[in-house]
Structures are given as structure tokens and as C-alpha cells.
XYZ file of C-alpha atoms in Angstrom:
501
model
C 18.311 -14.892 -29.445
C 17.056 -18.065 -27.451
C 14.199 -18.656 -27.467
C 13.604 -18.092 -23.250
C 14.692 -14.641 -23.958
C 12.270 -14.222 -26.712
C 9.599 -15.598 -24.250
C 10.345 -13.175 -21.867
C 11.453 -10.315 -23.926
C 7.015 -11.425 -25.356
C 6.045 -10.929 -21.595
C 7.435 -7.752 -21.130
C 6.018 -6.159 -23.381
C 2.443 -8.020 -23.130
C 2.347 -7.696 -19.216
C 3.401 -3.664 -19.769
C 0.821 -3.222 -22.078
C -2.610 -5.249 -19.866
C -0.662 -3.094 -17.084
C -1.616 0.148 -19.104
C -4.551 -1.152 -20.300
C -5.978 -1.490 -16.754
C -4.821 1.248 -15.207
C -6.476 3.217 -17.866
C -9.738 1.170 -16.978
C -9.796 1.180 -13.680
C -11.468 3.537 -11.537
C -9.318 5.244 -8.938
C -10.252 3.028 -6.136
C -10.448 4.347 -2.075
C -6.979 4.066 -0.898
C -5.416 5.416 -4.466
C -7.617 8.393 -4.320
C -6.842 9.288 -0.182
C -3.310 8.483 -1.616
C -3.701 11.738 -3.945
C -5.098 13.216 -1.098
C -1.273 13.173 -0.151
C 0.492 14.475 -3.254
C -1.612 17.090 -3.131
C -0.623 18.198 0.405
C 3.027 17.495 0.373
C 4.988 16.773 3.902
C 7.493 14.588 5.939
C 4.489 11.567 6.868
C 1.611 11.041 6.545
C -1.138 9.920 9.075
C -0.681 6.281 8.446
C 2.321 5.266 6.567
C 5.195 7.324 5.903
C 5.068 9.901 2.378
C 6.769 8.313 -0.129
C 4.190 8.001 -2.134
C 2.854 10.433 -1.482
C 6.282 12.237 -3.036
C 6.127 10.438 -5.963
C 2.299 11.081 -6.670
C 3.087 14.755 -5.635
C 5.869 15.212 -8.826
C 2.967 13.522 -11.282
C 0.395 15.479 -9.823
C 2.326 18.368 -11.145
C 1.763 16.649 -15.056
C -1.857 15.692 -14.310
C -3.834 13.689 -12.272
C -5.374 10.933 -14.621
C -5.999 7.610 -13.387
C -2.524 6.124 -15.835
C -0.510 9.042 -14.929
C -0.796 8.359 -11.735
C -0.412 4.767 -12.125
C 2.927 4.980 -13.939
C 4.907 4.174 -10.956
C 3.086 0.635 -9.958
C 3.744 0.354 -13.757
C 7.432 0.895 -14.026
C 8.262 -0.524 -10.445
C 6.979 -3.801 -11.655
C 8.421 -3.875 -14.785
C 11.965 -2.849 -13.250
C 11.781 -5.205 -10.670
C 11.203 -7.937 -13.883
C 14.366 -6.967 -15.413
C 16.251 -6.774 -12.187
C 15.596 -10.483 -11.913
C 16.425 -11.060 -15.598
C 20.334 -9.481 -15.413
C 21.062 -10.609 -11.710
C 20.257 -14.064 -13.189
C 21.908 -14.751 -15.914
C 25.246 -14.560 -15.532
C 24.413 -17.894 -12.819
C 21.545 -18.955 -15.746
C 20.511 -17.510 -18.435
C 17.390 -19.728 -19.564
C 16.028 -19.634 -15.842
C 16.840 -15.824 -15.628
C 14.247 -15.218 -18.504
C 11.867 -18.019 -17.217
C 12.048 -16.717 -13.409
C 11.011 -13.192 -14.920
C 8.690 -13.911 -17.080
C 6.857 -15.358 -13.650
C 7.157 -12.763 -11.098
C 5.433 -10.876 -14.245
C 2.785 -12.892 -14.973
C 1.917 -13.686 -11.141
C -1.588 -12.721 -10.408
C -0.134 -10.236 -7.854
C 2.440 -8.668 -9.552
C 0.318 -7.752 -12.904
C -2.629 -6.565 -10.079
C 0.826 -4.212 -8.064
C 1.982 -3.188 -11.578
C -1.545 -1.261 -11.813
C -2.989 0.227 -8.936
C -0.191 2.312 -6.690
C 0.305 2.225 -3.359
C 2.688 2.432 -0.618
C 4.037 -0.827 -1.559
C 4.562 0.044 -4.870
C 8.281 2.306 -3.427
C 8.008 -0.487 -1.256
C 8.597 -2.795 -3.915
C 11.230 -1.322 -5.957
C 13.579 0.136 -3.005
C 13.425 -3.407 -1.418
C 14.467 -4.870 -4.491
C 17.551 -2.872 -5.148
C 18.336 -3.061 -1.505
C 18.958 -6.416 -0.681
C 20.677 -6.405 -4.893
C 23.289 -4.068 -3.566
C 23.405 -5.438 -0.105
C 23.972 -9.103 -1.903
C 26.588 -7.465 -4.435
C 28.529 -6.564 -0.912
C 28.519 -9.991 0.607
C 30.429 -11.001 -3.232
C 32.369 -8.006 -4.840
C 35.560 -6.303 -3.167
C 33.877 -2.862 -3.119
C 32.013 -3.789 -0.552
C 31.665 -0.345 1.239
C 30.011 1.358 -2.009
C 27.483 -2.196 -2.398
C 27.238 -1.243 1.396
C 26.626 2.577 1.932
C 23.631 2.298 -2.007
C 22.432 -0.880 0.139
C 22.190 1.537 3.294
C 20.277 4.430 0.936
C 17.791 2.401 -0.774
C 16.720 0.711 2.515
C 16.515 4.113 4.124
C 14.258 5.273 0.773
C 12.378 1.624 1.610
C 11.497 2.833 4.986
C 10.024 5.937 3.988
C 7.968 3.817 1.840
C 6.409 1.573 4.717
C 7.737 0.148 7.570
C 7.551 -3.875 6.616
C 11.470 -2.329 5.626
C 12.259 -3.382 8.409
C 12.043 -7.246 7.804
C 14.326 -6.432 4.961
C 16.799 -5.337 7.537
C 15.827 -8.167 9.836
C 17.108 -9.650 7.462
C 20.267 -8.493 6.563
C 21.267 -9.125 10.000
C 20.378 -12.441 10.399
C 22.714 -13.720 6.976
C 25.040 -11.950 9.115
C 24.743 -13.512 12.574
C 24.070 -16.700 10.844
C 26.232 -16.850 7.746
C 28.842 -14.447 7.540
C 30.692 -13.690 10.810
C 33.420 -12.307 10.008
C 34.648 -8.778 11.303
C 34.170 -7.404 7.674
C 30.703 -8.020 7.444
C 29.540 -6.579 10.323
C 31.327 -3.652 9.723
C 28.837 -3.788 6.124
C 26.065 -3.886 8.322
C 27.468 -0.769 10.586
C 27.917 0.669 6.983
C 23.886 -0.485 6.390
C 22.884 0.794 9.028
C 24.553 4.234 9.292
C 23.210 4.716 5.783
C 19.481 4.090 6.436
C 19.724 6.670 9.602
C 19.263 9.460 8.692
C 15.261 7.959 6.852
C 14.602 7.251 10.246
C 15.307 10.654 11.924
C 13.234 12.199 9.774
C 10.383 9.745 10.575
C 11.104 10.418 14.153
C 10.993 13.540 14.042
C 8.145 13.759 11.847
C 6.426 11.706 14.352
C 7.350 13.482 18.370
C 6.381 16.936 15.748
C 2.713 14.466 14.789
C 1.379 13.251 17.576
C 3.708 9.779 17.133
C 0.728 8.971 14.993
C 2.098 6.432 12.652
C 3.446 4.961 16.139
C -0.010 4.972 17.575
C -1.374 3.920 14.135
C 0.528 0.967 13.165
C 1.422 -0.084 16.375
C -1.883 0.384 18.820
C -4.654 1.060 17.408
C -5.613 -0.536 14.007
C -4.478 -3.537 16.415
C -6.983 -2.885 19.025
C -9.086 -5.558 20.115
C -8.253 -8.432 18.166
C -7.402 -11.520 20.114
C -6.302 -14.806 19.333
C -7.756 -17.516 16.440
C -6.961 -19.584 14.926
C -8.390 -18.618 12.028
C -5.854 -16.292 11.108
C -3.170 -18.457 10.588
C -5.145 -21.301 8.244
C -5.763 -17.885 6.206
C -1.756 -17.244 6.460
C -1.686 -20.600 4.807
C -4.213 -20.383 2.493
C -2.918 -16.821 1.053
C 1.022 -18.872 0.996
C -0.150 -20.986 -1.744
C -2.097 -18.964 -3.419
C 1.013 -17.184 -3.669
C 3.653 -19.955 -4.034
C 1.055 -22.072 -6.267
C 0.095 -24.972 -5.323
C 2.703 -26.314 -8.250
C 5.506 -25.193 -6.474
C 4.917 -26.256 -3.083
C 4.411 -30.026 -5.102
C 7.650 -29.543 -7.222
C 9.808 -28.745 -3.893
C 8.671 -31.869 -2.426
C 9.476 -33.817 -5.902
C 12.961 -32.898 -5.881
C 13.164 -32.448 -2.342
C 16.259 -34.986 -2.375
C 19.663 -33.126 -1.508
C 17.288 -29.327 -1.678
C 18.918 -28.103 0.662
C 22.150 -28.838 0.182
C 21.365 -26.916 -3.542
C 20.279 -24.240 -0.981
C 23.205 -23.673 1.003
C 25.565 -24.354 -2.041
C 23.435 -22.106 -3.867
C 25.022 -17.893 -4.089
C 22.087 -17.185 -4.038
C 21.169 -18.544 -1.060
C 20.892 -15.400 0.446
C 17.452 -14.125 -1.050
C 16.154 -17.581 0.292
C 16.298 -15.692 4.013
C 15.185 -12.476 2.461
C 11.898 -13.654 1.195
C 11.534 -16.686 4.557
C 12.894 -14.253 7.294
C 10.104 -12.051 6.689
C 7.870 -14.601 6.167
C 8.994 -16.274 9.812
C 7.614 -13.013 11.263
C 4.155 -12.476 9.623
C 3.413 -16.624 10.892
C 3.866 -15.274 14.038
C 2.159 -12.176 14.070
C -0.966 -14.616 12.394
C -1.138 -15.605 15.333
C -2.805 -11.643 16.504
C -4.354 -10.808 13.318
C -5.720 -11.780 9.755
C -2.476 -11.029 7.203
C -2.922 -8.837 4.241
C -2.250 -10.059 0.355
C -0.224 -6.676 -0.018
C 1.776 -7.581 3.260
C 4.130 -9.802 1.124
C 4.461 -7.980 -1.959
C 8.139 -6.935 -0.966
C 9.455 -9.462 -0.246
C 8.202 -11.540 -3.524
C 10.719 -11.118 -5.651
C 13.236 -12.818 -3.582
C 11.504 -16.196 -4.471
C 12.370 -16.023 -8.213
C 15.229 -15.405 -7.356
C 16.055 -18.085 -4.677
C 14.117 -20.482 -7.812
C 17.072 -20.602 -9.895
C 19.154 -23.398 -10.598
C 16.518 -25.245 -7.469
C 14.167 -26.692 -10.393
C 14.256 -27.911 -13.521
C 14.185 -25.819 -16.419
C 11.647 -28.092 -16.784
C 9.355 -27.748 -14.329
C 9.977 -23.522 -14.386
C 7.982 -24.429 -18.118
C 5.156 -25.963 -16.501
C 5.338 -23.500 -14.186
C 4.847 -20.663 -16.350
C 1.540 -23.053 -18.438
C 0.013 -23.066 -15.132
C 0.364 -18.890 -13.875
C -0.154 -17.410 -17.232
C -4.003 -19.572 -17.866
C -3.922 -17.836 -13.555
C -3.811 -14.670 -14.211
C -5.471 -14.943 -17.162
C -8.565 -15.522 -15.148
C -8.169 -13.463 -13.189
C -7.709 -10.606 -15.859
C -11.434 -12.160 -17.605
C -12.801 -11.570 -14.200
C -10.882 -7.847 -13.654
C -12.701 -7.096 -17.200
C -15.702 -9.045 -17.089
C -16.892 -6.205 -13.042
C -15.857 -3.959 -15.455
C -18.253 -4.645 -18.722
C -21.036 -5.043 -16.109
C -23.943 -2.391 -15.727
C -23.738 -0.595 -11.559
C -27.260 -1.943 -11.561
C -26.001 -5.698 -11.467
C -25.146 -4.613 -8.016
C -28.165 -3.178 -7.073
C -29.175 -5.884 -3.715
C -25.903 -4.183 -2.161
C -26.709 -0.661 -1.820
C -23.556 1.103 -0.372
C -21.084 -0.956 -3.472
C -24.182 -0.271 -6.113
C -23.511 3.962 -5.228
C -19.368 3.559 -4.783
C -19.432 1.877 -8.322
C -22.188 5.084 -9.665
C -19.442 7.637 -8.245
C -16.923 5.613 -10.007
C -18.546 5.487 -13.585
C -20.432 8.453 -13.811
C -18.168 11.435 -11.497
C -19.325 14.841 -14.437
C -22.521 13.552 -12.806
C -21.819 13.814 -9.230
C -19.446 16.777 -10.197
C -22.773 17.949 -11.850
C -24.928 17.319 -9.126
C -22.912 18.571 -6.199
C -22.498 22.139 -8.382
C -25.109 24.416 -6.920
C -23.422 23.967 -3.802
C -19.970 23.936 -4.496
C -19.420 27.782 -3.546
C -21.512 28.007 -0.211
C -20.493 24.871 1.652
C -17.882 22.681 2.585
C -18.725 19.402 1.234
C -18.036 16.369 4.447
C -18.889 12.584 4.171
C -18.519 10.365 7.169
C -15.806 8.015 5.083
C -12.448 8.504 4.197
C -13.572 6.054 1.325
C -16.357 8.672 0.418
C -14.396 11.801 1.405
C -11.068 10.648 -1.215
C -12.978 9.512 -4.224
C -15.269 12.620 -4.099
C -12.835 15.165 -3.724
C -11.306 13.437 -6.514
C -13.813 13.969 -8.893
C -14.922 16.833 -7.602
C -11.223 18.747 -7.563
C -11.916 20.032 -4.189
C -10.985 19.216 -0.639
C -14.053 17.173 1.489
C -13.252 16.758 5.316
C -14.523 13.231 6.963
C -17.206 14.215 9.565
C -17.695 11.756 12.637
C -15.739 9.903 14.791
C -14.768 8.522 11.057
C -12.762 4.837 11.775
C -9.198 4.566 12.865
C -7.492 3.947 9.595
C -6.398 7.257 7.436
C -6.896 9.936 9.351
C -4.812 12.279 6.965
C -8.503 14.539 7.529
C -7.650 15.266 10.746
C -4.222 17.529 9.812
C -5.762 19.385 6.711
C -9.588 20.254 8.225
C -9.157 22.590 11.377
C -12.446 22.415 12.360
C -12.709 25.695 14.093
C -12.263 27.496 11.624
C -15.701 26.123 10.191
C -17.195 28.083 13.452
C -20.535 29.355 11.527
C -19.818 27.870 7.912
C -22.352 26.309 5.768
C -20.932 22.007 5.570
C -23.493 19.327 2.915
C -23.015 16.279 4.020
C -23.033 14.094 1.526
C -24.185 9.968 1.681
C -24.779 6.900 0.035
C -27.576 5.508 2.304
C -30.059 8.078 4.772
C -28.660 10.263 7.128
C -31.247 10.364 10.234
C -30.603 14.458 11.079
C -30.892 13.719 15.291
C -27.372 12.728 14.523
C -26.113 16.468 13.872
C -28.915 18.946 14.949
C -25.955 19.832 17.564
C -24.201 20.549 15.386
C -25.328 23.070 12.895
C -27.692 26.198 13.445
C -30.304 24.732 11.020
C -30.436 20.805 9.210
C -32.351 20.299 6.002
C -32.261 17.364 3.646
C -31.777 16.996 0.387
C -31.399 14.849 -2.712
C -29.280 14.730 -5.514
C -29.511 11.712 -8.849
C -26.784 10.114 -10.340
C -27.372 8.375 -12.948
C -31.304 7.601 -12.415
C -29.827 6.724 -9.013
C -31.105 8.817 -5.171
C -28.191 9.808 -2.925
C -28.916 11.800 0.491
C -27.064 14.749 1.121
C -27.542 16.805 4.674
C -27.068 20.885 3.919
C -25.720 21.877 7.905
C -26.234 25.262 8.338
C -24.011 27.317 10.448
C -21.384 24.434 12.370
C -21.258 24.784 15.834
C -17.525 24.597 17.229
C -17.679 23.373 20.984
C -20.661 21.484 20.752
C -19.284 18.821 18.333
C -15.090 19.652 20.121
C -17.334 18.637 23.453
C -18.814 15.834 21.645
C -17.714 13.702 18.899
C -13.531 15.588 19.391
C -13.394 14.287 23.053
C -14.184 10.744 21.835
C -12.418 10.884 18.724
C -8.977 12.288 21.144
C -10.141 9.154 23.502
C -9.031 6.642 20.359
C -6.915 8.248 18.553
C -4.485 10.538 20.378
C -3.930 8.840 23.460
C -0.316 9.509 23.281
C 1.339 7.180 25.871
C 3.197 8.850 28.691
C 6.415 6.999 27.273
C 6.516 8.676 24.170
C 6.955 12.485 25.228
C 6.310 14.628 22.470
C 7.241 17.337 20.580
C 4.106 18.394 19.079
C 0.107 17.501 18.841
C -1.831 19.706 16.190
C -4.622 17.650 17.363
C -4.232 18.069 21.214
C -3.165 21.375 20.288
C -5.808 22.523 18.453
C -8.917 21.503 20.073
C -8.404 21.064 23.516
C -4.583 23.530 24.461
C -5.103 23.578 28.028
C -5.622 19.912 28.332
């Protein structure tokens, strides 16, 4: 075994150990707890995104609900992607295959994506599998099979997150600019037809559920976002972080003949798979902030595309930078985990969130006296999701909530709570006046977690009609204003609360 392959094996095992350790000790995040709710309520779609991660977590929840178990998809996906990169490249350049796969493993964003489970987790894996099959279709005699597989994996990626559309766009660009042949267009048609059932399933679910995903992703979350020169600048910084300053520097140093090497490379197709989504995000950055996680599904293609573009010496230098760079990230997280939550007492919201995560049993015991006689609620999806995870019982969102993560609108039928008691858990004091119209009686209480008090509002006798006429009417106007050009088959929110409108 060569030294490079030995190093890759060591990197594979070491990074796997790092991901397992951090997956076990990092408290569950609000987004992760929210996706656990999806897993507990399997469906063909959810308010924000397609259902894939919910399906995966639903299967894992049959076994248990520990942080480590629920994060195994992230650990597995990033590890498999590294192995796929190595396997693909080893037939081109065995040494660079090991070095580039190791670079992927040690990139900070991939380490964190390797122990936090999100909608990007299945998107990353299925996108890479689809791209590899599409590449194989362009060089193989058995084209139809690989085009079919590329389409099936693309469909699975689409049911993970809509960014899969950008990979499909990359396929189209490749065919239009580099393979304008009848066979290539037939292959693209096979990809589209194979992915189509997944798309139709998602469209039908949206048609029967108020067009939730469409309203959220294309309208509600993008409203009131004016142009800002800061957004493209931040996107540039994000790209520099992903590439690290060394990579652009090395590419500039070896710019002579670089385009020729890219064009002549048999792996040139992966440059497009990386660059086309980046170009789309560059355009979007004129209007909105681009999230780092948006690029996760396309980041692996960079490591594949680099094969043969840089010397082994340059790749080793990148590794020598990347490993300490990632170590600093992990050290920072480790220090934060070791610090007592009281360090953050100057920020009450963060402090109390950390206390809930650090003392889940105390949180559960503090609320236990009301568990059988009250429905639990918070004013935030993050708090509701985390509290539901730690108390193992439903926690609704009361009030207007935010434009994000409104899955509780599907799960909770407020009509059925008429006359019921609701406990509102908060991190900061709640003014009883804000809810007095919606309950027969309100009582302010406090619970203690690790010596710190949390306000609790006890509402007896929930009054549904005033709540509908005020809160739900505003929610309808803000989040369920379905455009006329989108005919819908059903809308749970309108049918429940506004059937005559």
C-alpha cells in the first residue's frame, strides 16, 4: 500500500472517530430536533422541505432516539462520499485519489456536516451518486442503465431538498455545451423520466397541502429582502472559506494551461457540477444571503475536479493547511462544550437554551406536575422542538410564530383544544395580557433548572374562537395567502379554521 493510501485509511478512520465522538456529545440542535418531529410523524412531505430526512429518521426512531443514533446518517453519508471520491479517482491517479479524498474528509464544513443531521444529509449523498452515474453514462457502453440510475438518484435528491434542481441544470448545461448529440439528449430524457415520479409525488403532496413548500421557499422566506451589496460580498467570503485561501493561490500560480487541462480532463464534467450551482448562487446573492449549507451537495465535485489540476506537492500542502484549520474548529466546539452554561449568562436567550440542553432531566422533572393536565406550548419552533425531544411529548407553537418551520400547523388542530389547558414555557417573562383574550384564566408560574428560573404561563380554558379571529387570521394572511395561479386540491389550514372563505 502506498503512503498516500495509508494516509487516506488513517484519515478515514480518524475523521470517523471525530464525527462519532462529536455526534455523541454535542447537544441536539433546534433544527435537528425539528427534523426528529418529522420522523415521528412520517408523511410524503413537510411544511418546509421534501420528506427524505423525515423518512430516514422515522426508521431510526424505531431503534432509539439518542443523538448518536439519529446522527448516523450524517456520519455515514460523508464517509461514503469520501470513499466514492477515492474509488472514482484511483483509476485516474491513485496518489491524488487518496490525497483529494483525504482533503474532503478534513474540510471543516464536511466534518460538521458529518455529525449534524439535516435535510442536506441525504441531498449530499444522493447528489454525488446521481452525478457519478451520469458521468459513467457519458463514458460507458451501458449508457441507458447509468442514465436511469442518475435519474433515480436525482429524484431521491429532489425529495431531500430542492437544490437538486441545480444538479439537473448542470446536466442540461453539459449536454448543451459539450455533448450536442442525439444519444446525449436521449440520455438526458431518461434522467428526466426516471426523476419525474419523485417530482410528481412532491407536487401532488403540495397540491393537497396548501402548496406549503412553494409558498415557503419561493415567497414567504424571501419577502422583504431588498438588494444589498453586502450579500455578494458575504458570498465571496463564504467561497474563500470553502476553498481556503491556498487553493485559489495555487490555481493562480499554475494558471498557465489551466483551462486546457480542465477542458482536456476526463473529469471536466465535475467542474461544471460544481460551477453551475455556484453561478446560480452568485446571482441569488444579489438578493439574499447565501447559506454555507447551500453548497454542501456540490462541494464534493470540487475535490473530484481538482484531480490532475494541481501537483501532488500542492495537494499535500493543502492537507497540511486543512488539518490544523479543521482542528481549530473542533477545538473551539470542544471548549464551548466544556464551558459551564453560566459563561453565557449575559445572553439570557442563549444561556437558557444551553441550560435546557445541559439538563434535560431537570427540564422534564420541572414540567412533570403539569404533564397530565396541560398541553405544552412555546412561542418558538426551536424551543418547541427541543422541549418535545427532551420531554418526549408534543409541544405546540402558540402565537404567530415565524415563517420558518411551521410544521406544527399540520400537527396541531386548535379546534380540538377548545376548553383545554395550555402551559406556555418561555425563556423570558411573558406578559399575561398578550394571552388573556384566549383563556378563561391565566396564572404566572416559574420553574427552576439548575438554579435558574424560567417563566411559565398556565392558561386554563382555551378559547378557540377569539384565537382564530386574531392570531390565526394574521397567520392566514402572512403564510397561507395562496396565489390565484396555484389551484389547490386541499388546504388543511383553510379547511380547519376558515371553511367558509
